[in-house]
Amino acid sequence: MSKIIVREATKDDCVGIRSLIQELADFEKMPDGPQIDASVLEEDGFGNDNPRFGCFVLEEVEENKEKRKLFGYALYFIAYSTWLGKSMYLEDIYVSPKYRGQGMGSKLFDTVAKKGLELGCQRMDLRVLSWNPAVEFYARKGAVDLTAREGWHNYSLDVASMAKLVSKANFDS
């Protein structure tokens, strides 16, 4: 008999989390997307007094507690809104296919939202690919599609784009 638990991640979970990040990237049809390894997660999340992210994991624990398996994670960080103040950004939430349809995603999502409230966050932001069935999950959870409702779009500059931009900028004036 096994037990399912949601808990805050530890440094020892980083190899498993990295594996789940790859599963998510494969699902999103972007297998070459993740460029970090477990050591980056270890350093950024657990290597100092100012972690860059927080993370919850879903874990299946065998009755004898000798066998443990991570099968889901939610990685978030604290951001800031000039309109509302402290906010939370849910970077990733993922549950391995074998465990879907059993309320595990809800358990994980709800835990992250609870953490946001405990931290004093005024909202939780996330993004999802338009074709991902999770769009409906987020809507059922009360999330609003800001692109559809208000016309907001998310943009991103990769490191090469930032470097190119800075190389052309004039910082002397």
mmCIF file with all atom_site columns, C-alpha atoms in Angstrom:
data_model
loop_
_atom_site.group_PDB
_atom_site.id
_atom_site.type_symbol
_atom_site.label_atom_id
_atom_site.label_alt_id
_atom_site.label_comp_id
_atom_site.label_asym_id
_atom_site.label_entity_id
_atom_site.label_seq_id
_atom_site.pdbx_PDB_ins_code
_atom_site.Cartn_x
_atom_site.Cartn_y
_atom_site.Cartn_z
_atom_site.occupancy
_atom_site.B_iso_or_equiv
_atom_site.pdbx_formal_charge
_atom_site.auth_seq_id
_atom_site.auth_comp_id
_atom_site.auth_asym_id
_atom_site.auth_atom_id
_atom_site.pdbx_PDB_model_num
ATOM 1   C CA . MET A 1 1   ? 0.000   0.000  0.000   1.00 0.00 ? 1   MET A CA 1
ATOM 2   C CA . SER A 1 2   ? 1.300   3.452  -0.836  1.00 0.00 ? 2   SER A CA 1
ATOM 3   C CA . LYS A 1 3   ? 0.507   6.948  0.335   1.00 0.00 ? 3   LYS A CA 1
ATOM 4   C CA . ILE A 1 4   ? 0.492   10.155 -1.735  1.00 0.00 ? 4   ILE A CA 1
ATOM 5   C CA . ILE A 1 5   ? 1.851   13.307 -0.133  1.00 0.00 ? 5   ILE A CA 1
ATOM 6   C CA . VAL A 1 6   ? 2.384   16.912 -1.175  1.00 0.00 ? 6   VAL A CA 1
ATOM 7   C CA . ARG A 1 7   ? 5.372   18.518 0.477   1.00 0.00 ? 7   ARG A CA 1
ATOM 8   C CA . GLU A 1 8   ? 7.866   21.303 0.025   1.00 0.00 ? 8   GLU A CA 1
ATOM 9   C CA . ALA A 1 9   ? 10.811  20.215 -2.071  1.00 0.00 ? 9   ALA A CA 1
ATOM 10  C CA . THR A 1 10  ? 14.262  19.738 -0.603  1.00 0.00 ? 10  THR A CA 1
ATOM 11  C CA . LYS A 1 11  ? 17.700  19.878 -2.170  1.00 0.00 ? 11  LYS A CA 1
ATOM 12  C CA . ASP A 1 12  ? 17.648  16.081 -2.410  1.00 0.00 ? 12  ASP A CA 1
ATOM 13  C CA . ASP A 1 13  ? 14.639  16.300 -4.766  1.00 0.00 ? 13  ASP A CA 1
ATOM 14  C CA . CYS A 1 14  ? 16.420  18.325 -7.457  1.00 0.00 ? 14  CYS A CA 1
ATOM 15  C CA . VAL A 1 15  ? 17.446  15.366 -9.647  1.00 0.00 ? 15  VAL A CA 1
ATOM 16  C CA . GLY A 1 16  ? 13.842  14.120 -9.615  1.00 0.00 ? 16  GLY A CA 1
ATOM 17  C CA . ILE A 1 17  ? 12.459  17.604 -10.260 1.00 0.00 ? 17  ILE A CA 1
ATOM 18  C CA . ARG A 1 18  ? 14.815  18.022 -13.219 1.00 0.00 ? 18  ARG A CA 1
ATOM 19  C CA . SER A 1 19  ? 13.555  14.725 -14.613 1.00 0.00 ? 19  SER A CA 1
ATOM 20  C CA . LEU A 1 20  ? 9.959   15.947 -14.270 1.00 0.00 ? 20  LEU A CA 1
ATOM 21  C CA . ILE A 1 21  ? 10.908  19.248 -15.943 1.00 0.00 ? 21  ILE A CA 1
ATOM 22  C CA . GLN A 1 22  ? 12.066  17.175 -18.911 1.00 0.00 ? 22  GLN A CA 1
ATOM 23  C CA . GLU A 1 23  ? 8.804   15.201 -18.925 1.00 0.00 ? 23  GLU A CA 1
ATOM 24  C CA . LEU A 1 24  ? 6.916   18.503 -19.063 1.00 0.00 ? 24  LEU A CA 1
ATOM 25  C CA . ALA A 1 25  ? 9.123   19.817 -21.874 1.00 0.00 ? 25  ALA A CA 1
ATOM 26  C CA . ASP A 1 26  ? 8.557   16.610 -23.847 1.00 0.00 ? 26  ASP A CA 1
ATOM 27  C CA . PHE A 1 27  ? 4.793   16.939 -23.314 1.00 0.00 ? 27  PHE A CA 1
ATOM 28  C CA . GLU A 1 28  ? 4.961   20.551 -24.515 1.00 0.00 ? 28  GLU A CA 1
ATOM 29  C CA . LYS A 1 29  ? 6.806   19.356 -27.649 1.00 0.00 ? 29  LYS A CA 1
ATOM 30  C CA . MET A 1 30  ? 9.934   21.302 -26.603 1.00 0.00 ? 30  MET A CA 1
ATOM 31  C CA . PRO A 1 31  ? 12.343  18.522 -25.595 1.00 0.00 ? 31  PRO A CA 1
ATOM 32  C CA . ASP A 1 32  ? 15.412  20.741 -26.039 1.00 0.00 ? 32  ASP A CA 1
ATOM 33  C CA . GLY A 1 33  ? 13.940  23.593 -23.988 1.00 0.00 ? 33  GLY A CA 1
ATOM 34  C CA . PRO A 1 34  ? 15.343  22.929 -20.519 1.00 0.00 ? 34  PRO A CA 1
ATOM 35  C CA . GLN A 1 35  ? 18.940  24.162 -20.375 1.00 0.00 ? 35  GLN A CA 1
ATOM 36  C CA . ILE A 1 36  ? 19.575  23.690 -16.659 1.00 0.00 ? 36  ILE A CA 1
ATOM 37  C CA . ASP A 1 37  ? 20.603  20.637 -14.705 1.00 0.00 ? 37  ASP A CA 1
ATOM 38  C CA . ALA A 1 38  ? 19.873  19.550 -11.144 1.00 0.00 ? 38  ALA A CA 1
ATOM 39  C CA . SER A 1 39  ? 22.896  21.441 -9.791  1.00 0.00 ? 39  SER A CA 1
ATOM 40  C CA . VAL A 1 40  ? 21.387  24.756 -10.957 1.00 0.00 ? 40  VAL A CA 1
ATOM 41  C CA . LEU A 1 41  ? 18.146  23.892 -9.184  1.00 0.00 ? 41  LEU A CA 1
ATOM 42  C CA . GLU A 1 42  ? 20.113  22.974 -6.070  1.00 0.00 ? 42  GLU A CA 1
ATOM 43  C CA . GLU A 1 43  ? 22.030  26.253 -6.062  1.00 0.00 ? 43  GLU A CA 1
ATOM 44  C CA . ASP A 1 44  ? 19.143  28.548 -7.005  1.00 0.00 ? 44  ASP A CA 1
ATOM 45  C CA . GLY A 1 45  ? 16.562  26.936 -4.742  1.00 0.00 ? 45  GLY A CA 1
ATOM 46  C CA . PHE A 1 46  ? 18.555  25.646 -1.809  1.00 0.00 ? 46  PHE A CA 1
ATOM 47  C CA . GLY A 1 47  ? 22.126  26.950 -2.021  1.00 0.00 ? 47  GLY A CA 1
ATOM 48  C CA . ASN A 1 48  ? 21.796  30.192 -0.066  1.00 0.00 ? 48  ASN A CA 1
ATOM 49  C CA . ASP A 1 49  ? 19.621  32.278 2.250   1.00 0.00 ? 49  ASP A CA 1
ATOM 50  C CA . ASN A 1 50  ? 17.821  33.916 -0.682  1.00 0.00 ? 50  ASN A CA 1
ATOM 51  C CA . PRO A 1 51  ? 16.277  31.125 -2.765  1.00 0.00 ? 51  PRO A CA 1
ATOM 52  C CA . ARG A 1 52  ? 15.184  32.141 -6.272  1.00 0.00 ? 52  ARG A CA 1
ATOM 53  C CA . PHE A 1 53  ? 12.169  29.810 -6.234  1.00 0.00 ? 53  PHE A CA 1
ATOM 54  C CA . GLY A 1 54  ? 9.973   27.618 -4.088  1.00 0.00 ? 54  GLY A CA 1
ATOM 55  C CA . CYS A 1 55  ? 8.728   24.198 -5.073  1.00 0.00 ? 55  CYS A CA 1
ATOM 56  C CA . PHE A 1 56  ? 6.222   21.609 -3.954  1.00 0.00 ? 56  PHE A CA 1
ATOM 57  C CA . VAL A 1 57  ? 6.415   17.976 -5.002  1.00 0.00 ? 57  VAL A CA 1
ATOM 58  C CA . LEU A 1 58  ? 3.944   15.137 -5.217  1.00 0.00 ? 58  LEU A CA 1
ATOM 59  C CA . GLU A 1 59  ? 5.440   11.952 -3.868  1.00 0.00 ? 59  GLU A CA 1
ATOM 60  C CA . GLU A 1 60  ? 4.266   8.372  -3.679  1.00 0.00 ? 60  GLU A CA 1
ATOM 61  C CA . VAL A 1 61  ? 5.616   6.696  -0.549  1.00 0.00 ? 61  VAL A CA 1
ATOM 62  C CA . GLU A 1 62  ? 5.462   2.939  -0.100  1.00 0.00 ? 62  GLU A CA 1
ATOM 63  C CA . GLU A 1 63  ? 4.158   1.749  3.252   1.00 0.00 ? 63  GLU A CA 1
ATOM 64  C CA . ASN A 1 64  ? 7.622   0.718  4.434   1.00 0.00 ? 64  ASN A CA 1
ATOM 65  C CA . LYS A 1 65  ? 8.873   4.230  3.437   1.00 0.00 ? 65  LYS A CA 1
ATOM 66  C CA . GLU A 1 66  ? 11.882  2.715  1.696   1.00 0.00 ? 66  GLU A CA 1
ATOM 67  C CA . LYS A 1 67  ? 10.561  3.391  -1.789  1.00 0.00 ? 67  LYS A CA 1
ATOM 68  C CA . ARG A 1 68  ? 9.657   6.959  -2.708  1.00 0.00 ? 68  ARG A CA 1
ATOM 69  C CA . LYS A 1 69  ? 8.790   8.331  -6.112  1.00 0.00 ? 69  LYS A CA 1
ATOM 70  C CA . LEU A 1 70  ? 8.291   11.934 -7.213  1.00 0.00 ? 70  LEU A CA 1
ATOM 71  C CA . PHE A 1 71  ? 5.563   12.216 -9.830  1.00 0.00 ? 71  PHE A CA 1
ATOM 72  C CA . GLY A 1 72  ? 4.670   15.876 -9.848  1.00 0.00 ? 72  GLY A CA 1
ATOM 73  C CA . TYR A 1 73  ? 5.956   19.327 -8.988  1.00 0.00 ? 73  TYR A CA 1
ATOM 74  C CA . ALA A 1 74  ? 4.952   22.962 -8.895  1.00 0.00 ? 74  ALA A CA 1
ATOM 75  C CA . LEU A 1 75  ? 7.711   25.553 -9.076  1.00 0.00 ? 75  LEU A CA 1
ATOM 76  C CA . TYR A 1 76  ? 6.938   29.182 -8.232  1.00 0.00 ? 76  TYR A CA 1
ATOM 77  C CA . PHE A 1 77  ? 8.680   32.427 -7.389  1.00 0.00 ? 77  PHE A CA 1
ATOM 78  C CA . ILE A 1 78  ? 7.688   35.709 -5.802  1.00 0.00 ? 78  ILE A CA 1
ATOM 79  C CA . ALA A 1 79  ? 7.214   38.626 -8.156  1.00 0.00 ? 79  ALA A CA 1
ATOM 80  C CA . TYR A 1 80  ? 5.946   42.167 -7.786  1.00 0.00 ? 80  TYR A CA 1
ATOM 81  C CA . SER A 1 81  ? 2.985   43.947 -9.328  1.00 0.00 ? 81  SER A CA 1
ATOM 82  C CA . THR A 1 82  ? 2.987   47.734 -9.456  1.00 0.00 ? 82  THR A CA 1
ATOM 83  C CA . TRP A 1 83  ? -0.795  47.544 -9.218  1.00 0.00 ? 83  TRP A CA 1
ATOM 84  C CA . LEU A 1 84  ? -1.169  45.061 -6.362  1.00 0.00 ? 84  LEU A CA 1
ATOM 85  C CA . GLY A 1 85  ? 2.206   44.535 -4.717  1.00 0.00 ? 85  GLY A CA 1
ATOM 86  C CA . LYS A 1 86  ? 3.582   41.122 -3.862  1.00 0.00 ? 86  LYS A CA 1
ATOM 87  C CA . SER A 1 87  ? 2.501   38.390 -6.252  1.00 0.00 ? 87  SER A CA 1
ATOM 88  C CA . MET A 1 88  ? 3.366   34.804 -7.075  1.00 0.00 ? 88  MET A CA 1
ATOM 89  C CA . TYR A 1 89  ? 4.326   33.414 -10.461 1.00 0.00 ? 89  TYR A CA 1
ATOM 90  C CA . LEU A 1 90  ? 3.682   29.723 -11.035 1.00 0.00 ? 90  LEU A CA 1
ATOM 91  C CA . GLU A 1 91  ? 6.444   28.823 -13.476 1.00 0.00 ? 91  GLU A CA 1
ATOM 92  C CA . ASP A 1 92  ? 5.578   25.135 -13.836 1.00 0.00 ? 92  ASP A CA 1
ATOM 93  C CA . ILE A 1 93  ? 3.042   22.665 -12.577 1.00 0.00 ? 93  ILE A CA 1
ATOM 94  C CA . TYR A 1 94  ? 3.228   19.088 -13.784 1.00 0.00 ? 94  TYR A CA 1
ATOM 95  C CA . VAL A 1 95  ? 1.827   15.675 -12.896 1.00 0.00 ? 95  VAL A CA 1
ATOM 96  C CA . SER A 1 96  ? 3.104   12.521 -14.627 1.00 0.00 ? 96  SER A CA 1
ATOM 97  C CA . PRO A 1 97  ? 0.475   10.963 -16.921 1.00 0.00 ? 97  PRO A CA 1
ATOM 98  C CA . LYS A 1 98  ? -0.040  7.827  -14.800 1.00 0.00 ? 98  LYS A CA 1
ATOM 99  C CA . TYR A 1 99  ? -1.304  9.983  -11.919 1.00 0.00 ? 99  TYR A CA 1
ATOM 100 C CA . ARG A 1 100 ? -3.573  12.363 -13.822 1.00 0.00 ? 100 ARG A CA 1
ATOM 101 C CA . GLY A 1 101 ? -7.326  12.373 -13.388 1.00 0.00 ? 101 GLY A CA 1
ATOM 102 C CA . GLN A 1 102 ? -7.041  11.553 -9.679  1.00 0.00 ? 102 GLN A CA 1
ATOM 103 C CA . GLY A 1 103 ? -7.125  15.073 -8.246  1.00 0.00 ? 103 GLY A CA 1
ATOM 104 C CA . MET A 1 104 ? -3.350  15.312 -7.907  1.00 0.00 ? 104 MET A CA 1
ATOM 105 C CA . GLY A 1 105 ? -3.051  18.468 -10.022 1.00 0.00 ? 105 GLY A CA 1
ATOM 106 C CA . SER A 1 106 ? -5.742  20.123 -7.907  1.00 0.00 ? 106 SER A CA 1
ATOM 107 C CA . LYS A 1 107 ? -3.966  19.136 -4.721  1.00 0.00 ? 107 LYS A CA 1
ATOM 108 C CA . LEU A 1 108 ? -0.721  20.629 -5.998  1.00 0.00 ? 108 LEU A CA 1
ATOM 109 C CA . PHE A 1 109 ? -2.298  23.792 -7.428  1.00 0.00 ? 109 PHE A CA 1
ATOM 110 C CA . ASP A 1 110 ? -4.312  24.439 -4.272  1.00 0.00 ? 110 ASP A CA 1
ATOM 111 C CA . THR A 1 111 ? -1.181  23.995 -2.135  1.00 0.00 ? 111 THR A CA 1
ATOM 112 C CA . VAL A 1 112 ? 0.673   26.615 -4.166  1.00 0.00 ? 112 VAL A CA 1
ATOM 113 C CA . ALA A 1 113 ? -2.258  29.049 -3.909  1.00 0.00 ? 113 ALA A CA 1
ATOM 114 C CA . LYS A 1 114 ? -2.356  28.508 -0.145  1.00 0.00 ? 114 LYS A CA 1
ATOM 115 C CA . LYS A 1 115 ? 1.382   29.259 0.062   1.00 0.00 ? 115 LYS A CA 1
ATOM 116 C CA . GLY A 1 116 ? 0.837   32.459 -1.930  1.00 0.00 ? 116 GLY A CA 1
ATOM 117 C CA . LEU A 1 117 ? -1.786  33.623 0.533   1.00 0.00 ? 117 LEU A CA 1
ATOM 118 C CA . GLU A 1 118 ? 0.460   32.717 3.479   1.00 0.00 ? 118 GLU A CA 1
ATOM 119 C CA . LEU A 1 119 ? 3.227   34.827 1.907   1.00 0.00 ? 119 LEU A CA 1
ATOM 120 C CA . GLY A 1 120 ? 0.885   37.794 1.450   1.00 0.00 ? 120 GLY A CA 1
ATOM 121 C CA . CYS A 1 121 ? 0.645   37.568 -2.335  1.00 0.00 ? 121 CYS A CA 1
ATOM 122 C CA . GLN A 1 122 ? -2.191  39.493 -3.960  1.00 0.00 ? 122 GLN A CA 1
ATOM 123 C CA . ARG A 1 123 ? -2.403  37.312 -7.064  1.00 0.00 ? 123 ARG A CA 1
ATOM 124 C CA . MET A 1 124 ? -0.908  34.252 -8.743  1.00 0.00 ? 124 MET A CA 1
ATOM 125 C CA . ASP A 1 125 ? 0.115   34.426 -12.391 1.00 0.00 ? 125 ASP A CA 1
ATOM 126 C CA . LEU A 1 126 ? 0.926   31.614 -14.802 1.00 0.00 ? 126 LEU A CA 1
ATOM 127 C CA . ARG A 1 127 ? 0.994   30.883 -18.494 1.00 0.00 ? 127 ARG A CA 1
ATOM 128 C CA . VAL A 1 128 ? -0.115  27.880 -20.462 1.00 0.00 ? 128 VAL A CA 1
ATOM 129 C CA . LEU A 1 129 ? 0.110   26.833 -24.094 1.00 0.00 ? 129 LEU A CA 1
ATOM 130 C CA . SER A 1 130 ? -3.174  27.420 -25.918 1.00 0.00 ? 130 SER A CA 1
ATOM 131 C CA . TRP A 1 131 ? -3.488  23.747 -26.964 1.00 0.00 ? 131 TRP A CA 1
ATOM 132 C CA . ASN A 1 132 ? -2.802  22.331 -23.500 1.00 0.00 ? 132 ASN A CA 1
ATOM 133 C CA . PRO A 1 133 ? -5.877  20.692 -21.926 1.00 0.00 ? 133 PRO A CA 1
ATOM 134 C CA . ALA A 1 134 ? -4.807  22.348 -18.650 1.00 0.00 ? 134 ALA A CA 1
ATOM 135 C CA . VAL A 1 135 ? -6.390  25.566 -19.985 1.00 0.00 ? 135 VAL A CA 1
ATOM 136 C CA . GLU A 1 136 ? -9.746  24.165 -18.837 1.00 0.00 ? 136 GLU A CA 1
ATOM 137 C CA . PHE A 1 137 ? -8.278  23.068 -15.485 1.00 0.00 ? 137 PHE A CA 1
ATOM 138 C CA . TYR A 1 138 ? -7.060  26.605 -14.745 1.00 0.00 ? 138 TYR A CA 1
ATOM 139 C CA . ALA A 1 139 ? -10.410 28.095 -15.744 1.00 0.00 ? 139 ALA A CA 1
ATOM 140 C CA . ARG A 1 140 ? -12.194 25.686 -13.384 1.00 0.00 ? 140 ARG A CA 1
ATOM 141 C CA . LYS A 1 141 ? -9.816  26.817 -10.638 1.00 0.00 ? 141 LYS A CA 1
ATOM 142 C CA . GLY A 1 142 ? -10.867 30.436 -11.199 1.00 0.00 ? 142 GLY A CA 1
ATOM 143 C CA . ALA A 1 143 ? -7.919  31.638 -13.287 1.00 0.00 ? 143 ALA A CA 1
ATOM 144 C CA . VAL A 1 144 ? -8.710  34.246 -15.920 1.00 0.00 ? 144 VAL A CA 1
ATOM 145 C CA . ASP A 1 145 ? -7.227  34.217 -19.431 1.00 0.00 ? 145 ASP A CA 1
ATOM 146 C CA . LEU A 1 146 ? -5.910  37.782 -19.528 1.00 0.00 ? 146 LEU A CA 1
ATOM 147 C CA . THR A 1 147 ? -5.023  37.541 -23.217 1.00 0.00 ? 147 THR A CA 1
ATOM 148 C CA . ALA A 1 148 ? -8.672  36.882 -24.065 1.00 0.00 ? 148 ALA A CA 1
ATOM 149 C CA . ARG A 1 149 ? -10.184 39.204 -21.469 1.00 0.00 ? 149 ARG A CA 1
ATOM 150 C CA . GLU A 1 150 ? -7.835  42.183 -21.458 1.00 0.00 ? 150 GLU A CA 1
ATOM 151 C CA . GLY A 1 151 ? -5.483  41.666 -24.393 1.00 0.00 ? 151 GLY A CA 1
ATOM 152 C CA . TRP A 1 152 ? -2.303  41.142 -22.333 1.00 0.00 ? 152 TRP A CA 1
ATOM 153 C CA . HIS A 1 153 ? 0.480   39.183 -24.019 1.00 0.00 ? 153 HIS A CA 1
ATOM 154 C CA . ASN A 1 154 ? 3.605   37.754 -22.397 1.00 0.00 ? 154 ASN A CA 1
ATOM 155 C CA . TYR A 1 155 ? 6.916   38.544 -24.058 1.00 0.00 ? 155 TYR A CA 1
ATOM 156 C CA . SER A 1 156 ? 10.393  37.256 -23.350 1.00 0.00 ? 156 SER A CA 1
ATOM 157 C CA . LEU A 1 157 ? 13.964  38.132 -24.291 1.00 0.00 ? 157 LEU A CA 1
ATOM 158 C CA . ASP A 1 158 ? 16.498  35.306 -24.228 1.00 0.00 ? 158 ASP A CA 1
ATOM 159 C CA . VAL A 1 159 ? 20.066  35.971 -23.113 1.00 0.00 ? 159 VAL A CA 1
ATOM 160 C CA . ALA A 1 160 ? 21.292  36.524 -26.694 1.00 0.00 ? 160 ALA A CA 1
ATOM 161 C CA . SER A 1 161 ? 18.544  39.094 -27.295 1.00 0.00 ? 161 SER A CA 1
ATOM 162 C CA . MET A 1 162 ? 19.375  40.873 -24.049 1.00 0.00 ? 162 MET A CA 1
ATOM 163 C CA . ALA A 1 163 ? 23.074  40.966 -24.943 1.00 0.00 ? 163 ALA A CA 1
ATOM 164 C CA . LYS A 1 164 ? 22.317  42.320 -28.426 1.00 0.00 ? 164 LYS A CA 1
ATOM 165 C CA . LEU A 1 165 ? 20.024  44.967 -26.981 1.00 0.00 ? 165 LEU A CA 1
ATOM 166 C CA . VAL A 1 166 ? 22.605  46.070 -24.398 1.00 0.00 ? 166 VAL A CA 1
ATOM 167 C CA . SER A 1 167 ? 25.426  46.127 -26.956 1.00 0.00 ? 167 SER A CA 1
ATOM 168 C CA . LYS A 1 168 ? 23.485  48.678 -29.015 1.00 0.00 ? 168 LYS A CA 1
ATOM 169 C CA . ALA A 1 169 ? 22.298  50.788 -26.061 1.00 0.00 ? 169 ALA A CA 1
ATOM 170 C CA . ASN A 1 170 ? 23.777  54.127 -25.118 1.00 0.00 ? 170 ASN A CA 1
ATOM 171 C CA . PHE A 1 171 ? 24.223  54.275 -21.338 1.00 0.00 ? 171 PHE A CA 1
ATOM 172 C CA . ASP A 1 172 ? 26.301  57.468 -21.337 1.00 0.00 ? 172 ASP A CA 1
ATOM 173 C CA . SER A 1 173 ? 23.492  59.984 -21.635 1.00 0.00 ? 173 SER A CA 1
#
